[in-house]
């Protein structure tokens, strides 16, 4: 199984159990140790993964780090762990800072089982930076995040390779975060830069600022919407031969159809459902077909093989429609997209109903 598939499986399990995990020890056992194992390190071999590695740091004796990944007997990656959902501010990384200083390890990881913050010493040799150069969220990751994480896998680990890209990665992510923030709340300086060539020498008054702030936000929203729809056309629609393509339906004159808009939430919902069903069928067989009333998730793009219905038109009241043994839809409210993971077993059961008996038995 590929790394990304293993991570998706772990993500499904964590999403279903994270709220009942209350202690640091439970977080280590249920969330962090499986993560380290996925990277290819044997958590049951103390010559490879050592829990509570001890070192004397200055006047502090018996300092411990939660986990140390070893290579040839020397620590290469240090882990400091907090309980599930715990605070990961730099103020809670004191032990990691001190231990980083006295070992040969070049990488430190601060984690609560959900988010993993990776640190190194880009700014000052042998002193851990206060800001991570890479963050990985087990419940919200993209393929490019997995590509970066692969560099820490046992089979690919190389200090020089990681350090070569760490500096660029750190600032690239910082700029991405800033741009993402500006799409929702453009700063005055950013609006001023964008509007300077458009004002024709006019002063940047408070009224102009308010006007262009609204315009900037709208421009971002439209640009992102267009990009998403362009990608949907290429990525979400299954390939079909020209002979299978249907002629466009032209509405009667005078009738105006409401446009069908596929939202980012529906796209993310599709990806989550594909992740849940990865061990049952190929993700390429799980297809989205949007409509005005709901977004259908189908097996093999076949209306007779519904997987579920995403009822996300009202963003304040999300719901998912699931199918029982009689193939009748039952609607369940969800507080967030993460709640889709709590319905993983029913989604798998629904897909198995659509598979031939022999295929279903192999999957089971």
PDB file of C-alpha atoms in Angstrom, residues 84-301:
ATOM      1  CA  UNK A  84      -4.680  14.721  21.145  1.00  0.00           C
ATOM      2  CA  UNK A  85      -5.563  18.291  20.166  1.00  0.00           C
ATOM      3  CA  UNK A  86      -3.091  19.724  22.696  1.00  0.00           C
ATOM      4  CA  UNK A  87      -1.364  23.096  22.368  1.00  0.00           C
ATOM      5  CA  UNK A  88       1.575  23.043  19.932  1.00  0.00           C
ATOM      6  CA  UNK A  89       2.835  26.572  20.535  1.00  0.00           C
ATOM      7  CA  UNK A  90       6.587  26.960  20.779  1.00  0.00           C
ATOM      8  CA  UNK A  91       6.228  27.572  24.528  1.00  0.00           C
ATOM      9  CA  UNK A  92       5.394  23.876  24.928  1.00  0.00           C
ATOM     10  CA  UNK A  93       8.505  22.621  23.123  1.00  0.00           C
ATOM     11  CA  UNK A  94      11.091  23.278  25.839  1.00  0.00           C
ATOM     12  CA  UNK A  95      12.330  19.701  26.097  1.00  0.00           C
ATOM     13  CA  UNK A  96      12.599  19.416  22.327  1.00  0.00           C
ATOM     14  CA  UNK A  97      14.665  22.629  22.193  1.00  0.00           C
ATOM     15  CA  UNK A  98      17.051  21.443  24.890  1.00  0.00           C
ATOM     16  CA  UNK A  99      17.428  17.929  23.539  1.00  0.00           C
ATOM     17  CA  UNK A 100      17.952  19.162  19.977  1.00  0.00           C
ATOM     18  CA  UNK A 101      20.921  21.197  21.227  1.00  0.00           C
ATOM     19  CA  UNK A 102      22.819  18.245  22.734  1.00  0.00           C
ATOM     20  CA  UNK A 103      22.214  15.512  20.127  1.00  0.00           C
ATOM     21  CA  UNK A 104      23.250  14.919  16.548  1.00  0.00           C
ATOM     22  CA  UNK A 105      19.628  14.994  15.385  1.00  0.00           C
ATOM     23  CA  UNK A 106      18.916  17.657  12.771  1.00  0.00           C
ATOM     24  CA  UNK A 107      15.131  17.405  12.938  1.00  0.00           C
ATOM     25  CA  UNK A 108      12.638  17.811  15.767  1.00  0.00           C
ATOM     26  CA  UNK A 109       8.908  17.100  15.563  1.00  0.00           C
ATOM     27  CA  UNK A 110       6.288  18.601  17.880  1.00  0.00           C
ATOM     28  CA  UNK A 111       2.955  16.794  17.594  1.00  0.00           C
ATOM     29  CA  UNK A 112      -0.423  16.208  19.207  1.00  0.00           C
ATOM     30  CA  UNK A 113      -1.237  13.270  16.950  1.00  0.00           C
ATOM     31  CA  UNK A 114      -3.215  15.466  14.557  1.00  0.00           C
ATOM     32  CA  UNK A 115      -0.645  18.073  13.506  1.00  0.00           C
ATOM     33  CA  UNK A 116       3.065  17.396  13.081  1.00  0.00           C
ATOM     34  CA  UNK A 117       5.408  20.411  13.142  1.00  0.00           C
ATOM     35  CA  UNK A 118       8.887  19.752  11.750  1.00  0.00           C
ATOM     36  CA  UNK A 119      11.798  21.907  12.964  1.00  0.00           C
ATOM     37  CA  UNK A 120      15.476  22.173  12.111  1.00  0.00           C
ATOM     38  CA  UNK A 121      18.308  24.691  12.594  1.00  0.00           C
ATOM     39  CA  UNK A 122      18.165  26.880   9.490  1.00  0.00           C
ATOM     40  CA  UNK A 123      18.733  30.171  11.317  1.00  0.00           C
ATOM     41  CA  UNK A 124      21.505  29.229  13.743  1.00  0.00           C
ATOM     42  CA  UNK A 125      23.530  25.976  13.704  1.00  0.00           C
ATOM     43  CA  UNK A 126      22.706  23.504  16.483  1.00  0.00           C
ATOM     44  CA  UNK A 127      19.855  25.679  17.777  1.00  0.00           C
ATOM     45  CA  UNK A 128      16.342  24.653  16.817  1.00  0.00           C
ATOM     46  CA  UNK A 129      14.373  27.329  14.946  1.00  0.00           C
ATOM     47  CA  UNK A 130      11.305  28.740  16.660  1.00  0.00           C
ATOM     48  CA  UNK A 131       9.194  28.275  13.529  1.00  0.00           C
ATOM     49  CA  UNK A 132       8.668  24.939  11.755  1.00  0.00           C
ATOM     50  CA  UNK A 133       9.712  24.596   8.134  1.00  0.00           C
ATOM     51  CA  UNK A 134       6.973  22.035   7.451  1.00  0.00           C
ATOM     52  CA  UNK A 135       3.596  21.130   8.969  1.00  0.00           C
ATOM     53  CA  UNK A 136       1.545  18.024   8.282  1.00  0.00           C
ATOM     54  CA  UNK A 137      -2.104  17.634   9.334  1.00  0.00           C
ATOM     55  CA  UNK A 138      -3.218  13.996   9.311  1.00  0.00           C
ATOM     56  CA  UNK A 139      -6.867  15.032   8.823  1.00  0.00           C
ATOM     57  CA  UNK A 140      -6.226  17.648   6.143  1.00  0.00           C
ATOM     58  CA  UNK A 141      -3.352  16.945   3.780  1.00  0.00           C
ATOM     59  CA  UNK A 142      -2.702  17.230   0.067  1.00  0.00           C
ATOM     60  CA  UNK A 143      -0.540  15.125  -2.224  1.00  0.00           C
ATOM     61  CA  UNK A 144       2.225  17.736  -2.161  1.00  0.00           C
ATOM     62  CA  UNK A 145       2.285  17.438   1.639  1.00  0.00           C
ATOM     63  CA  UNK A 146       2.771  13.688   1.311  1.00  0.00           C
ATOM     64  CA  UNK A 147       5.608  14.284  -1.168  1.00  0.00           C
ATOM     65  CA  UNK A 148       7.407  16.337   1.497  1.00  0.00           C
ATOM     66  CA  UNK A 149       6.639  13.813   4.228  1.00  0.00           C
ATOM     67  CA  UNK A 150       8.128  11.008   2.109  1.00  0.00           C
ATOM     68  CA  UNK A 151      11.547  12.585   2.587  1.00  0.00           C
ATOM     69  CA  UNK A 152      11.373  11.553   6.258  1.00  0.00           C
ATOM     70  CA  UNK A 153      10.516   7.931   5.441  1.00  0.00           C
ATOM     71  CA  UNK A 154      13.171   5.369   6.322  1.00  0.00           C
ATOM     72  CA  UNK A 155      13.619   4.343   2.682  1.00  0.00           C
ATOM     73  CA  UNK A 156      14.272   7.917   1.510  1.00  0.00           C
ATOM     74  CA  UNK A 157      15.708   9.716   4.538  1.00  0.00           C
ATOM     75  CA  UNK A 158      18.681  11.895   3.630  1.00  0.00           C
ATOM     76  CA  UNK A 159      19.636  14.884   5.781  1.00  0.00           C
ATOM     77  CA  UNK A 160      21.222  16.896   2.969  1.00  0.00           C
ATOM     78  CA  UNK A 161      18.243  16.429   0.642  1.00  0.00           C
ATOM     79  CA  UNK A 162      15.794  17.639   3.280  1.00  0.00           C
ATOM     80  CA  UNK A 163      17.923  20.609   4.346  1.00  0.00           C
ATOM     81  CA  UNK A 164      18.409  21.679   0.726  1.00  0.00           C
ATOM     82  CA  UNK A 165      14.669  22.195   0.285  1.00  0.00           C
ATOM     83  CA  UNK A 166      13.730  23.104   3.880  1.00  0.00           C
ATOM     84  CA  UNK A 167      14.524  26.807   3.580  1.00  0.00           C
ATOM     85  CA  UNK A 168      12.517  27.275   0.369  1.00  0.00           C
ATOM     86  CA  UNK A 169       9.698  25.155   1.765  1.00  0.00           C
ATOM     87  CA  UNK A 170       9.517  27.229   4.950  1.00  0.00           C
ATOM     88  CA  UNK A 171       9.102  30.532   3.108  1.00  0.00           C
ATOM     89  CA  UNK A 172       6.929  29.093   0.339  1.00  0.00           C
ATOM     90  CA  UNK A 173       4.418  27.855   2.913  1.00  0.00           C
ATOM     91  CA  UNK A 174       4.575  31.185   4.760  1.00  0.00           C
ATOM     92  CA  UNK A 175       3.736  33.055   1.547  1.00  0.00           C
ATOM     93  CA  UNK A 176       0.945  30.594   0.734  1.00  0.00           C
ATOM     94  CA  UNK A 177      -0.551  31.141   4.182  1.00  0.00           C
ATOM     95  CA  UNK A 178      -0.323  34.906   3.766  1.00  0.00           C
ATOM     96  CA  UNK A 179      -2.010  34.769   0.352  1.00  0.00           C
ATOM     97  CA  UNK A 180      -4.731  32.501   1.735  1.00  0.00           C
ATOM     98  CA  UNK A 181      -5.305  35.008   4.530  1.00  0.00           C
ATOM     99  CA  UNK A 182      -5.496  37.878   2.055  1.00  0.00           C
ATOM    100  CA  UNK A 183      -8.117  36.090  -0.052  1.00  0.00           C
ATOM    101  CA  UNK A 184     -10.437  36.289   2.960  1.00  0.00           C
ATOM    102  CA  UNK A 185      -9.240  39.516   4.527  1.00  0.00           C
ATOM    103  CA  UNK A 186      -7.000  41.632   2.240  1.00  0.00           C
ATOM    104  CA  UNK A 187      -4.659  43.906   4.184  1.00  0.00           C
ATOM    105  CA  UNK A 188      -4.640  47.647   3.523  1.00  0.00           C
ATOM    106  CA  UNK A 189      -1.097  47.450   2.101  1.00  0.00           C
ATOM    107  CA  UNK A 190      -2.078  44.651  -0.278  1.00  0.00           C
ATOM    108  CA  UNK A 191      -5.178  46.503  -1.505  1.00  0.00           C
ATOM    109  CA  UNK A 192      -3.093  49.640  -1.996  1.00  0.00           C
ATOM    110  CA  UNK A 193      -0.572  47.760  -4.161  1.00  0.00           C
ATOM    111  CA  UNK A 194      -3.296  46.231  -6.333  1.00  0.00           C
ATOM    112  CA  UNK A 195      -5.182  49.488  -6.777  1.00  0.00           C
ATOM    113  CA  UNK A 196      -2.220  51.841  -7.305  1.00  0.00           C
ATOM    114  CA  UNK A 197      -2.067  51.355 -11.091  1.00  0.00           C
ATOM    115  CA  UNK A 198      -5.850  51.577 -11.419  1.00  0.00           C
ATOM    116  CA  UNK A 199      -6.516  54.846  -9.608  1.00  0.00           C
ATOM    117  CA  UNK A 200      -4.885  57.127 -12.178  1.00  0.00           C
ATOM    118  CA  UNK A 201      -3.209  59.332  -9.578  1.00  0.00           C
ATOM    119  CA  UNK A 202      -6.207  59.503  -7.235  1.00  0.00           C
ATOM    120  CA  UNK A 203      -5.566  59.463  -3.496  1.00  0.00           C
ATOM    121  CA  UNK A 204      -6.040  56.255  -1.544  1.00  0.00           C
ATOM    122  CA  UNK A 205      -8.793  57.594   0.688  1.00  0.00           C
ATOM    123  CA  UNK A 206     -10.761  55.523   3.243  1.00  0.00           C
ATOM    124  CA  UNK A 207     -13.646  55.380   0.759  1.00  0.00           C
ATOM    125  CA  UNK A 208     -11.340  54.097  -1.996  1.00  0.00           C
ATOM    126  CA  UNK A 209      -9.848  51.591   0.421  1.00  0.00           C
ATOM    127  CA  UNK A 210     -13.289  50.201   1.325  1.00  0.00           C
ATOM    128  CA  UNK A 211     -14.306  50.025  -2.333  1.00  0.00           C
ATOM    129  CA  UNK A 212     -11.176  48.186  -3.481  1.00  0.00           C
ATOM    130  CA  UNK A 213     -11.150  45.855  -0.476  1.00  0.00           C
ATOM    131  CA  UNK A 214     -14.563  44.557  -1.532  1.00  0.00           C
ATOM    132  CA  UNK A 215     -13.449  44.345  -5.180  1.00  0.00           C
ATOM    133  CA  UNK A 216     -10.253  42.492  -4.233  1.00  0.00           C
ATOM    134  CA  UNK A 217     -12.142  39.890  -2.190  1.00  0.00           C
ATOM    135  CA  UNK A 218     -14.644  39.402  -5.015  1.00  0.00           C
ATOM    136  CA  UNK A 219     -11.837  39.047  -7.581  1.00  0.00           C
ATOM    137  CA  UNK A 220     -10.140  36.378  -5.467  1.00  0.00           C
ATOM    138  CA  UNK A 221     -13.399  34.462  -5.029  1.00  0.00           C
ATOM    139  CA  UNK A 222     -14.153  34.533  -8.751  1.00  0.00           C
ATOM    140  CA  UNK A 223     -10.597  33.522  -9.683  1.00  0.00           C
ATOM    141  CA  UNK A 224     -10.609  30.593  -7.268  1.00  0.00           C
ATOM    142  CA  UNK A 225     -14.074  29.532  -8.411  1.00  0.00           C
ATOM    143  CA  UNK A 226     -12.980  29.537 -12.057  1.00  0.00           C
ATOM    144  CA  UNK A 227      -9.844  27.534 -11.256  1.00  0.00           C
ATOM    145  CA  UNK A 228     -11.856  24.965  -9.306  1.00  0.00           C
ATOM    146  CA  UNK A 229     -14.426  24.563 -12.082  1.00  0.00           C
ATOM    147  CA  UNK A 230     -11.670  24.237 -14.708  1.00  0.00           C
ATOM    148  CA  UNK A 231     -10.023  21.466 -12.707  1.00  0.00           C
ATOM    149  CA  UNK A 232     -13.356  19.760 -12.133  1.00  0.00           C
ATOM    150  CA  UNK A 233     -13.985  19.548 -15.856  1.00  0.00           C
ATOM    151  CA  UNK A 234     -10.708  17.709 -16.338  1.00  0.00           C
ATOM    152  CA  UNK A 235     -10.451  15.708 -13.124  1.00  0.00           C
ATOM    153  CA  UNK A 236     -13.952  14.867 -11.941  1.00  0.00           C
ATOM    154  CA  UNK A 237     -15.608  13.839 -15.216  1.00  0.00           C
ATOM    155  CA  UNK A 238     -14.882  10.247 -16.302  1.00  0.00           C
ATOM    156  CA  UNK A 239     -13.478   9.821 -19.778  1.00  0.00           C
ATOM    157  CA  UNK A 240     -15.980   8.958 -22.480  1.00  0.00           C
ATOM    158  CA  UNK A 241     -15.698   8.271 -26.174  1.00  0.00           C
ATOM    159  CA  UNK A 242     -17.147  10.771 -28.680  1.00  0.00           C
ATOM    160  CA  UNK A 243     -19.859   8.258 -29.566  1.00  0.00           C
ATOM    161  CA  UNK A 244     -21.037   8.213 -25.979  1.00  0.00           C
ATOM    162  CA  UNK A 245     -21.227  11.966 -25.592  1.00  0.00           C
ATOM    163  CA  UNK A 246     -24.747  13.349 -25.545  1.00  0.00           C
ATOM    164  CA  UNK A 247     -25.884  16.400 -27.434  1.00  0.00           C
ATOM    165  CA  UNK A 248     -26.360  19.417 -25.190  1.00  0.00           C
ATOM    166  CA  UNK A 249     -29.904  19.961 -23.965  1.00  0.00           C
ATOM    167  CA  UNK A 250     -31.173  23.389 -24.959  1.00  0.00           C
ATOM    168  CA  UNK A 251     -33.837  24.753 -22.597  1.00  0.00           C
ATOM    169  CA  UNK A 252     -37.046  26.156 -24.134  1.00  0.00           C
ATOM    170  CA  UNK A 253     -36.921  29.798 -25.087  1.00  0.00           C
ATOM    171  CA  UNK A 254     -37.655  32.078 -22.173  1.00  0.00           C
ATOM    172  CA  UNK A 255     -36.724  29.474 -19.545  1.00  0.00           C
ATOM    173  CA  UNK A 256     -33.682  30.391 -17.456  1.00  0.00           C
ATOM    174  CA  UNK A 257     -32.008  27.494 -15.684  1.00  0.00           C
ATOM    175  CA  UNK A 258     -30.367  27.937 -12.306  1.00  0.00           C
ATOM    176  CA  UNK A 259     -26.643  27.218 -12.633  1.00  0.00           C
ATOM    177  CA  UNK A 260     -25.224  24.174 -10.863  1.00  0.00           C
ATOM    178  CA  UNK A 261     -22.226  25.298  -8.821  1.00  0.00           C
ATOM    179  CA  UNK A 262     -19.917  22.686  -7.366  1.00  0.00           C
ATOM    180  CA  UNK A 263     -18.611  24.064  -4.085  1.00  0.00           C
ATOM    181  CA  UNK A 264     -15.198  23.506  -2.436  1.00  0.00           C
ATOM    182  CA  UNK A 265     -17.000  21.639   0.371  1.00  0.00           C
ATOM    183  CA  UNK A 266     -18.460  19.164  -2.133  1.00  0.00           C
ATOM    184  CA  UNK A 267     -15.045  18.635  -3.711  1.00  0.00           C
ATOM    185  CA  UNK A 268     -13.465  18.015  -0.321  1.00  0.00           C
ATOM    186  CA  UNK A 269     -16.338  15.678   0.538  1.00  0.00           C
ATOM    187  CA  UNK A 270     -15.599  13.663  -2.611  1.00  0.00           C
ATOM    188  CA  UNK A 271     -11.929  13.335  -1.626  1.00  0.00           C
ATOM    189  CA  UNK A 272     -12.845  12.203   1.900  1.00  0.00           C
ATOM    190  CA  UNK A 273     -15.248   9.565   0.560  1.00  0.00           C
ATOM    191  CA  UNK A 274     -12.620   8.353  -1.900  1.00  0.00           C
ATOM    192  CA  UNK A 275     -10.173   8.042   1.004  1.00  0.00           C
ATOM    193  CA  UNK A 276     -12.702   6.079   3.066  1.00  0.00           C
ATOM    194  CA  UNK A 277     -13.411   3.690   0.183  1.00  0.00           C
ATOM    195  CA  UNK A 278      -9.819   3.333  -0.990  1.00  0.00           C
ATOM    196  CA  UNK A 279      -9.537  -0.172   0.436  1.00  0.00           C
ATOM    197  CA  UNK A 280     -12.789  -1.266  -1.223  1.00  0.00           C
ATOM    198  CA  UNK A 281     -12.595   0.097  -4.784  1.00  0.00           C
ATOM    199  CA  UNK A 282     -10.260   2.245  -6.847  1.00  0.00           C
ATOM    200  CA  UNK A 283     -10.785   5.956  -6.213  1.00  0.00           C
ATOM    201  CA  UNK A 284     -11.266   6.476  -9.957  1.00  0.00           C
ATOM    202  CA  UNK A 285     -14.531   4.536  -9.738  1.00  0.00           C
ATOM    203  CA  UNK A 286     -15.985   7.007  -7.224  1.00  0.00           C
ATOM    204  CA  UNK A 287     -17.452   9.865  -9.261  1.00  0.00           C
ATOM    205  CA  UNK A 288     -19.261  13.090  -8.447  1.00  0.00           C
ATOM    206  CA  UNK A 289     -22.416  14.128 -10.299  1.00  0.00           C
ATOM    207  CA  UNK A 290     -23.736  17.461  -9.062  1.00  0.00           C
ATOM    208  CA  UNK A 291     -27.309  18.717  -9.302  1.00  0.00           C
ATOM    209  CA  UNK A 292     -29.281  21.670  -7.966  1.00  0.00           C
ATOM    210  CA  UNK A 293     -30.710  19.834  -4.949  1.00  0.00           C
ATOM    211  CA  UNK A 294     -27.761  17.633  -3.945  1.00  0.00           C
ATOM    212  CA  UNK A 295     -24.359  16.367  -5.040  1.00  0.00           C
ATOM    213  CA  UNK A 296     -24.496  12.653  -5.868  1.00  0.00           C
ATOM    214  CA  UNK A 297     -21.489  10.411  -5.257  1.00  0.00           C
ATOM    215  CA  UNK A 298     -21.768   7.383  -7.535  1.00  0.00           C
ATOM    216  CA  UNK A 299     -19.923   4.160  -8.216  1.00  0.00           C
ATOM    217  CA  UNK A 300     -18.813   3.948 -11.866  1.00  0.00           C
ATOM    218  CA  UNK A 301     -20.798   7.138 -12.637  1.00  0.00           C
TER     219      UNK A 301
END
